[in-house]
Every structure is written in C-alpha cells, then in structure tokens.
Short mmCIF file of C-alpha atoms in Angstrom, two decimals:
data_model
loop_
_atom_site.label_atom_id
_atom_site.label_comp_id
_atom_site.label_asym_id
_atom_site.label_seq_id
_atom_site.Cartn_x
_atom_site.Cartn_y
_atom_site.Cartn_z
CA MET A 253 -14.92 1.74 22.04
CA ASP A 254 -11.44 2.48 22.64
CA ALA A 255 -8.12 -0.09 20.33
CA ILE A 256 -7.58 -2.25 23.12
CA SER A 257 -11.27 -3.49 23.62
CA ARG A 258 -11.52 -3.01 20.00
CA ILE A 259 -9.07 -5.52 19.09
CA LYS A 260 -9.98 -7.44 22.65
CA GLN A 261 -13.29 -8.10 20.56
CA ILE A 262 -12.49 -9.47 17.28
CA GLY A 263 -9.65 -11.53 18.48
CA MET A 264 -6.61 -11.98 16.85
CA PRO A 265 -6.39 -12.62 12.62
CA ARG A 266 -7.35 -15.23 11.74
CA ARG A 267 -7.15 -17.26 7.62
CA ASN A 268 -11.35 -17.02 7.56
CA ASN A 269 -11.20 -13.50 8.32
CA GLU A 270 -11.14 -11.62 5.20
CA LEU A 271 -8.55 -8.56 6.11
CA TRP A 272 -6.53 -12.35 6.60
CA THR A 273 -6.96 -15.29 3.81
CA PHE A 274 -3.35 -14.95 1.85
CA PHE A 275 -1.43 -13.81 5.35
CA PRO A 276 0.48 -15.63 7.58
CA VAL A 277 -1.58 -15.04 10.16
CA THR A 278 0.66 -17.57 13.08
CA LYS A 279 4.30 -15.66 13.02
CA ILE A 280 2.05 -12.18 14.42
CA PRO A 281 2.79 -12.64 18.31
CA MET A 282 -0.16 -12.53 20.77
CA PRO A 283 0.49 -8.55 21.96
CA GLU A 284 0.54 -7.42 25.59
CA PHE A 285 -1.20 -4.32 25.18
CA PRO A 286 -1.13 -1.53 28.18
CA GLU A 287 -3.11 -1.33 30.89
CA THR A 288 -5.56 1.56 29.23
CA CYS A 289 -5.70 3.49 26.40
CA ASN A 290 -4.87 6.70 25.97
CA ASP A 291 -6.49 7.33 22.29
CA THR A 292 -10.06 7.94 24.13
CA ALA A 293 -11.22 7.92 20.08
CA ASP A 294 -14.27 5.65 19.27
CA TYR A 295 -12.75 2.31 17.33
CA SER A 296 -16.00 0.16 16.91
CA ASP A 297 -16.16 0.69 13.46
CA GLU A 298 -12.87 -0.35 12.62
CA ASP A 299 -11.95 -3.85 11.74
CA ASP A 300 -9.00 -4.00 11.20
CA PHE A 301 -5.73 -5.49 13.97
CA ALA A 302 -3.72 -3.03 12.58
CA ALA A 303 -4.90 -0.13 12.57
CA LEU A 304 -6.35 -0.26 15.58
CA LEU A 305 -2.87 -1.69 17.10
CA PRO A 306 -0.39 1.48 17.42
CA ILE A 307 -3.76 3.39 18.77
CA ALA A 308 -3.56 0.18 20.95
CA PHE A 309 -0.11 0.92 22.46
CA ASN A 310 -0.09 4.11 22.74
CA ALA A 311 1.85 5.35 20.00
CA ARG A 312 2.64 8.45 19.73
CA THR A 313 0.56 10.53 17.73
CA MET A 314 2.30 12.79 15.90
CA LYS A 315 -0.24 15.48 13.89
CA GLN A 316 0.50 17.82 11.04
CA ASP A 317 -1.67 20.64 8.76
CA ILE A 318 -0.58 22.12 5.89
CA ALA A 319 -2.14 25.44 5.58
CA ASP A 320 -4.34 26.11 2.37
CA GLY A 321 -2.45 26.22 -1.09
CA ALA A 322 0.94 25.61 0.86
CA ASN A 323 3.10 23.31 -0.82
CA GLU A 324 5.11 21.71 0.65
CA MET A 325 7.69 17.59 2.08
CA ALA A 326 8.29 16.26 4.17
CA MET A 327 9.92 13.15 5.51
CA LEU A 328 7.22 10.80 7.99
CA LYS A 329 9.58 8.49 10.29
CA CYS A 330 9.13 5.97 13.01
CA ASN A 331 11.19 6.86 16.24
CA ASN A 332 9.50 3.89 17.61
CA ASP A 333 7.37 0.35 17.89
CA PHE A 334 4.29 1.79 16.64
CA GLY A 335 3.52 5.01 15.57
CA HIS A 336 0.81 7.09 14.31
CA THR A 337 1.04 10.19 11.86
CA VAL A 338 -2.10 12.48 11.97
CA LEU A 339 -2.15 15.07 8.33
CA ASP A 340 -4.80 17.66 7.55
CA ILE A 341 -4.20 19.04 4.06
CA GLY A 342 -5.75 21.88 3.34
CA LYS A 343 -7.53 22.76 -0.18
CA ASN A 344 -5.53 23.35 -3.16
CA ALA A 345 -2.36 23.34 -1.51
CA THR A 346 0.34 20.20 -2.53
CA ALA A 347 1.71 17.80 -0.65
CA SER A 348 5.21 14.91 -1.84
CA LEU A 349 5.84 13.17 1.71
CA GLU A 350 8.07 10.56 1.94
CA ILE A 351 7.99 8.01 4.92
CA LEU A 352 11.18 6.06 6.10
CA ASP A 353 11.67 3.86 7.77
CA ASN A 354 12.51 3.16 11.60
CA LYS A 355 16.74 1.74 10.80
CA VAL A 356 16.84 -0.18 14.67
CA ALA A 357 15.74 -3.74 14.61
CA HIS A 358 12.20 -4.94 16.25
CA GLU A 359 10.32 -7.49 16.68
CA ILE A 360 7.51 -6.24 15.20
CA CYS A 361 6.13 -2.79 14.17
CA ALA A 362 2.60 -0.87 13.39
CA GLU A 363 2.17 2.43 11.47
CA ARG A 364 -1.24 4.41 11.19
CA PHE A 365 -1.64 7.42 8.96
CA ASP A 366 -4.90 9.67 9.20
CA ILE A 367 -5.05 11.25 5.70
CA HIS A 368 -8.14 14.08 5.07
CA VAL A 369 -7.21 16.13 1.67
CA GLY A 370 -9.00 18.97 1.02
CA GLU A 371 -10.75 20.21 -2.60
CA ASN A 372 -8.65 20.42 -5.05
CA ALA A 373 -5.22 19.50 -3.38
CA THR A 374 -2.77 16.66 -4.23
CA VAL A 375 -0.66 14.97 -2.19
CA HIS A 376 2.06 12.47 -3.50
CA ILE A 377 2.44 9.46 -1.02
CA PHE A 378 5.83 6.97 -1.25
CA PHE A 379 8.21 5.28 0.44
CA ALA A 380 10.92 3.50 -1.33
CA ASN A 381 13.38 2.54 1.36
CA PRO A 382 15.98 -0.45 1.58
CA ALA A 383 15.56 -3.43 2.52
CA ASP A 384 15.67 -3.55 6.83
CA GLY A 385 15.38 -5.98 9.31
CA VAL A 386 11.74 -5.78 10.62
CA PRO A 387 10.88 -9.16 11.12
CA LEU A 388 7.11 -7.92 10.73
CA ARG A 389 5.57 -5.09 9.73
CA PHE A 390 2.17 -3.57 9.11
CA ARG A 391 1.31 -0.09 8.06
CA HIS A 392 -1.97 1.42 7.75
CA PHE A 393 -3.34 4.26 6.26
CA ARG A 394 -6.85 6.02 6.52
CA ILE A 395 -7.47 7.97 3.25
CA VAL A 396 -10.42 10.57 2.77
CA GLN A 397 -10.82 12.69 -0.36
CA GLU A 398 -12.78 15.18 -1.17
CA ALA A 399 -14.33 17.01 -4.22
CA GLY A 400 -11.73 17.49 -6.53
CA SER A 401 -8.18 16.16 -4.87
CA LYS A 402 -5.98 14.11 -5.94
CA VAL A 403 -3.87 11.62 -4.33
CA TYR A 404 -0.33 9.33 -5.51
CA PHE A 405 0.64 6.28 -4.14
CA SER A 406 3.15 5.12 -4.98
CA GLU A 407 5.64 2.34 -3.01
CA ILE A 408 8.77 0.23 -3.62
CA GLU A 409 9.01 -2.84 -1.46
CA ARG A 410 12.47 -4.70 -0.44
CA GLY A 411 14.43 -6.59 1.73
CA SER A 412 13.05 -9.05 4.44
CA GLY A 413 10.00 -9.67 6.55
CA ILE A 414 6.94 -10.42 6.47
CA LYS A 415 5.24 -7.20 5.45
CA ARG A 416 1.80 -5.50 4.85
CA THR A 417 0.16 -2.44 3.98
CA SER A 418 -3.06 -1.23 4.66
CA LEU A 419 -5.38 1.08 2.86
CA ASP A 420 -8.36 2.54 3.07
CA ALA A 421 -8.81 4.90 1.02
CA PHE A 422 -12.73 7.20 1.13
CA LEU A 423 -13.31 8.87 -2.15
CA LYS A 424 -15.73 11.43 -1.44
CA GLY A 425 -16.22 14.29 -3.24
CA SER A 426 -17.75 14.68 -6.65
CA GLY A 427 -13.66 14.43 -9.42
CA ALA A 428 -11.86 12.90 -6.11
CA ARG A 429 -8.81 10.54 -7.25
CA LEU A 430 -6.75 8.24 -6.71
CA GLU A 431 -4.09 6.34 -8.06
CA ILE A 432 -1.95 3.56 -6.23
CA ARG A 433 0.72 1.72 -7.81
CA SER A 434 3.30 -1.04 -6.11
CA LEU A 435 6.15 -2.90 -7.20
CA ASN A 436 7.54 -6.21 -4.23
CA VAL A 437 10.92 -6.62 -5.92
CA LEU A 438 11.25 -10.06 -2.91
CA ASP A 439 13.60 -12.99 -2.96
CA GLY A 440 14.35 -16.26 0.01
CA ASP A 441 11.37 -15.79 2.35
CA ASP A 442 10.35 -12.57 1.57
CA SER A 443 6.26 -12.24 2.32
CA VAL A 444 4.50 -8.42 1.28
CA HIS A 445 0.93 -8.62 1.35
CA HIS A 446 -1.88 -5.46 -0.01
CA ARG A 447 -4.97 -4.89 1.63
CA ILE A 448 -6.47 -2.26 -0.22
CA THR A 449 -9.86 -1.09 0.57
CA ILE A 450 -11.52 1.70 -2.12
CA ARG A 451 -15.21 3.64 -0.90
CA HIS A 452 -16.70 5.02 -4.51
CA GLU A 453 -19.03 7.64 -2.02
CA ALA A 454 -19.25 10.44 -4.85
CA PRO A 455 -19.94 10.30 -8.59
CA GLU A 456 -17.33 11.15 -10.69
CA THR A 457 -14.54 10.08 -8.60
CA GLU A 458 -11.95 7.38 -10.39
CA SER A 459 -9.11 4.99 -8.56
CA VAL A 460 -5.72 3.13 -10.37
CA GLN A 461 -5.22 0.13 -8.52
CA PHE A 462 -1.14 -0.99 -10.94
CA ALA A 463 0.77 -2.85 -8.92
CA ARG A 464 3.45 -4.94 -10.05
CA ASN A 465 5.98 -7.72 -8.46
CA LEU A 466 9.10 -9.25 -9.06
CA LEU A 467 9.34 -12.94 -7.03
CA ASN A 468 12.60 -15.06 -6.25
CA GLY A 469 13.71 -17.96 -4.45
CA LYS A 470 10.39 -18.97 -1.96
CA SER A 471 8.83 -15.24 -1.55
CA ASN A 472 5.70 -14.44 -1.34
CA ALA A 473 3.86 -11.93 -2.89
CA SER A 474 -0.56 -10.93 -2.35
CA TYR A 475 -2.65 -8.63 -3.07
CA ASP A 476 -6.41 -7.99 -1.80
CA GLY A 477 -7.72 -5.08 -3.25
CA SER A 478 -11.56 -4.01 -3.17
CA VAL A 479 -14.15 -0.94 -5.16
CA VAL A 480 -17.36 -0.26 -3.49
CA VAL A 481 -19.25 1.88 -5.66
CA GLY A 482 -22.09 3.19 -4.40
CA ALA A 483 -25.72 3.85 -5.02
CA ASN A 484 -25.92 7.89 -5.83
CA CYS A 485 -22.45 7.17 -7.96
CA SER A 486 -22.40 8.10 -11.75
CA LYS A 487 -19.84 7.79 -13.45
CA VAL A 488 -17.06 6.44 -11.75
CA PHE A 489 -14.43 4.63 -13.08
CA SER A 490 -12.54 1.77 -11.30
CA SER A 491 -8.74 0.12 -12.66
CA GLN A 492 -6.69 -2.91 -11.25
CA LEU A 493 -3.89 -4.54 -12.51
CA VAL A 494 -1.56 -7.12 -11.13
CA ASN A 495 1.51 -8.53 -12.87
CA THR A 496 4.11 -10.52 -11.77
CA ILE A 497 6.95 -12.08 -12.52
CA LEU A 498 7.63 -15.67 -10.76
CA LEU A 499 11.79 -15.87 -11.25
CA SER A 500 12.02 -18.45 -9.69
CA GLU A 501 9.62 -22.58 -9.22
CA ASP A 502 9.24 -21.54 -5.83
CA SER A 503 7.50 -18.35 -5.67
CA SER A 504 4.28 -17.61 -5.82
CA VAL A 505 1.08 -14.85 -5.83
CA SER A 506 -2.55 -14.72 -4.88
CA VAL A 507 -5.11 -12.07 -5.91
CA LYS A 508 -8.13 -11.48 -4.90
CA PRO A 509 -10.21 -8.48 -6.08
CA VAL A 510 -13.69 -7.32 -5.40
CA LEU A 511 -16.28 -5.66 -6.72
CA LYS A 512 -18.90 -4.17 -4.95
CA ILE A 513 -21.03 -1.70 -7.29
CA TYR A 514 -24.17 -0.09 -6.49
CA HIS A 515 -25.73 1.97 -9.92
CA ASP A 516 -24.63 0.63 -13.30
CA ASP A 517 -23.22 4.26 -15.04
CA VAL A 518 -19.56 2.94 -14.11
CA GLU A 519 -16.74 1.41 -15.77
CA CYS A 520 -14.77 -0.57 -13.46
CA THR A 521 -12.13 -3.10 -15.01
CA HIS A 522 -9.99 -6.00 -12.91
CA GLY A 523 -6.59 -8.35 -13.66
CA ASN A 524 -3.84 -10.80 -12.88
CA THR A 525 -0.98 -11.47 -15.48
CA CYS A 526 1.28 -14.00 -14.05
CA GLY A 527 4.23 -15.66 -16.01
CA GLU A 528 7.82 -16.16 -16.19
CA LEU A 529 9.76 -13.44 -18.07
CA ASP A 530 9.45 -13.67 -22.16
CA ALA A 531 12.17 -16.18 -24.09
CA GLU A 532 12.08 -14.38 -27.05
CA GLN A 533 13.48 -11.14 -25.11
CA LEU A 534 15.95 -12.69 -23.31
CA PHE A 535 17.22 -14.85 -26.79
CA TYR A 536 17.43 -11.77 -29.14
CA LEU A 537 19.13 -9.39 -26.34
CA THR A 538 21.85 -13.23 -25.29
CA SER A 539 22.19 -13.36 -29.47
CA ARG A 540 23.12 -9.96 -29.36
CA GLY A 541 25.98 -10.79 -27.09
CA ILE A 542 24.12 -9.97 -23.97
CA PRO A 543 25.14 -12.00 -21.16
CA VAL A 544 21.92 -14.01 -20.06
CA GLU A 545 22.40 -12.06 -16.42
CA LYS A 546 22.42 -9.05 -17.61
CA ALA A 547 19.21 -9.71 -20.15
CA ARG A 548 17.51 -11.02 -17.07
CA GLU A 549 18.33 -7.73 -15.38
CA LEU A 550 17.30 -5.04 -18.34
CA LEU A 551 13.86 -6.58 -18.64
CA THR A 552 13.01 -6.72 -15.37
CA GLN A 553 14.33 -3.75 -14.70
CA ALA A 554 11.74 -2.21 -17.59
CA PHE A 555 9.22 -3.52 -15.91
CA ALA A 556 9.32 -2.16 -12.32
CA LYS A 557 9.89 0.83 -14.68
CA GLU A 558 7.56 0.62 -16.86
CA LEU A 559 5.10 0.64 -13.56
CA PHE A 560 5.80 4.63 -13.12
CA MET A 561 6.26 6.12 -15.56
CA PRO A 562 2.69 7.71 -16.14
CA MET A 563 3.09 9.12 -12.54
CA PRO A 564 3.31 12.93 -13.22
CA ASP A 565 7.16 14.42 -12.24
CA SER A 566 7.40 15.59 -9.08
CA PRO A 567 10.33 14.80 -6.34
CA ALA A 568 7.92 10.72 -5.56
CA LYS A 569 9.04 9.83 -9.16
CA GLU A 570 12.16 10.95 -9.33
CA ARG A 571 12.87 9.16 -5.79
CA LEU A 572 10.97 6.19 -7.15
CA GLU A 573 12.20 5.90 -10.58
CA GLN A 574 16.19 6.48 -8.93
CA VAL A 575 15.50 2.20 -7.02
CA VAL A 576 14.58 1.23 -9.94
CA ALA A 577 18.03 1.55 -11.67
CA SER A 578 19.92 0.38 -8.67
CA LEU A 579 17.58 -3.07 -8.30
#
C-alpha cells in the first residue's frame, strides 16, 4: 500500500487518536495529493499521518551512506515544502548531523528521516534553528539501531507557529543506547508537540528521554513518550523526565508517559515536574543588586544549560550551548 492510499485509509488526525492527543488537529489543512505516489514501498504498517505526508507528496528522496569506520559531519536541509532523507551509517562510524530549517515561508512543511545506525556507530542528530515563518511543521524520524550503537538526539525549539516532532526508535541490538534531549523556549501562541515511541527489542539496551520547557505568553508544549520493552529483553534501562517552568499564567504543558513492559528484569522510570521560577533563588539574586529581569534571565539560562551538560563533547553540544547562551 502506497503512502497516499494509507493516508486515505487511516484518515485525517483526530484528537481521539492516541498519536494526536494534544495536537490542535483542526489546524491541519486538508491535503490535495498528487494523482500517483512515486514511492511504491509498502506503508501499510505506518500509522502516523505526519510520517506519510512527505512520501504522499512525492518528496525528493536524498540518500546518503556513511562508510564503516568513517568520521563525517553533515548539514541536512529541506529545500521544498516536503523532504525525505535516508541515511545508512556504517559499523564503527561517527557522524554529526545538523538539521537546518528551510528559510522560505510555507503554509506547511513536512520532513521524514529514515536512519539506520550500524553496529558500534555513534551518531549525533541535532537542530537549534532560530524562529522561522512556517505556521505548521512536521518532522518525523525513524531510527533503527544495531548492537552497541549510540544515538544522541538533541534539539532546541524556538519560534512561531505549530511544530510537531515525532520519533520511532527501534533498539535491535544488545548495548544500543538512545538519548533524547529537547528544550522548548516558547512565547506568544507558539505550540510545540513531541510524540516519541522507543521499542527495546534486545536485552541490555538503554534509552533516556529528558525534556525541559520554558513557556511564556499563551504558549503550549506537550510530550507524549512511549517505551515498549519486549518479552526477551532483560537488563533494559529506560528513563523519561519532563521539567517545565511556566513564565506566565496562560502558558500550559501536557505530558503523557506510557510504559509497556513485557519482562521483569528491567529498570524503567518516568517523572514530570511543573512550576515557576524559584522565588528564593530570585530573591537571593535581586538582594545582591542584580536587576529582576537579569536575575530571571540567569535562572532560565541555568535551567536550559543543565539539560545538555551530560552530553559528550561534540560539535552538537558546542552548538547547543551556544544557542542556550544567547537565549
């Protein structure tokens, strides 16, 4: 079944669909698809409308292979409304992949990334773009990891409009590790949504989800994170933590952790905190002569910077810390 047929079968996103629980689905325009789909692959198992959208609109596919043992850096940018990137990263390779936004204003933008990570490879995937003029943006990742591979997925979301990042990860080999770190700095009517599903399909695999939100104005963020641990997957470690600071009375956050565990010998945790800037810390700084706005800036920067501190030294970490320093 091609992507167009699959979209017609599952229909437009609705709030009663668990993949779209928190998303303002009424903001999605009814698409007018081309008559035929150039990609003839079978998408009958794909349930996410956003993952199908670039394929249905015949996005030009960019394919790149990174050889075994190679060490490469690349910038990936979608030049049109819809993009599809396929990456095959070889065994023992190291790759740093920065995703750039298209600067041309569009009504809607949708991208899909299919990434295969070979044994013992290390990959950094990150984006920290400034505000853009896209009212509605979807970005979907499908990541398959082999034994001993490490993927560091990190992002900073700023800017106007409605954004949704979805990620389906498959940890297929023992020792595979996935870290996801997301920072949302929102104001006005900004709206950012994450839908994450991590499938532990081998023993001794690890996943970390860590998100932090700084929400001002009438902005809204949501985090819908699922972890599935297979029946034969012992010694699995998984954690999910979402911390939010509400900088205004009208901002809001929604969090839905889901754990589906089919083995006893695992360690899986989740947590969520929500509050305001610490009044005692704010008083401490202002009582020493620091203006209140500067004190608030220092506290929010410290909150944001802490998110990326545990990352290994890399171009991704350097870039993310530069952006945090400019917030």
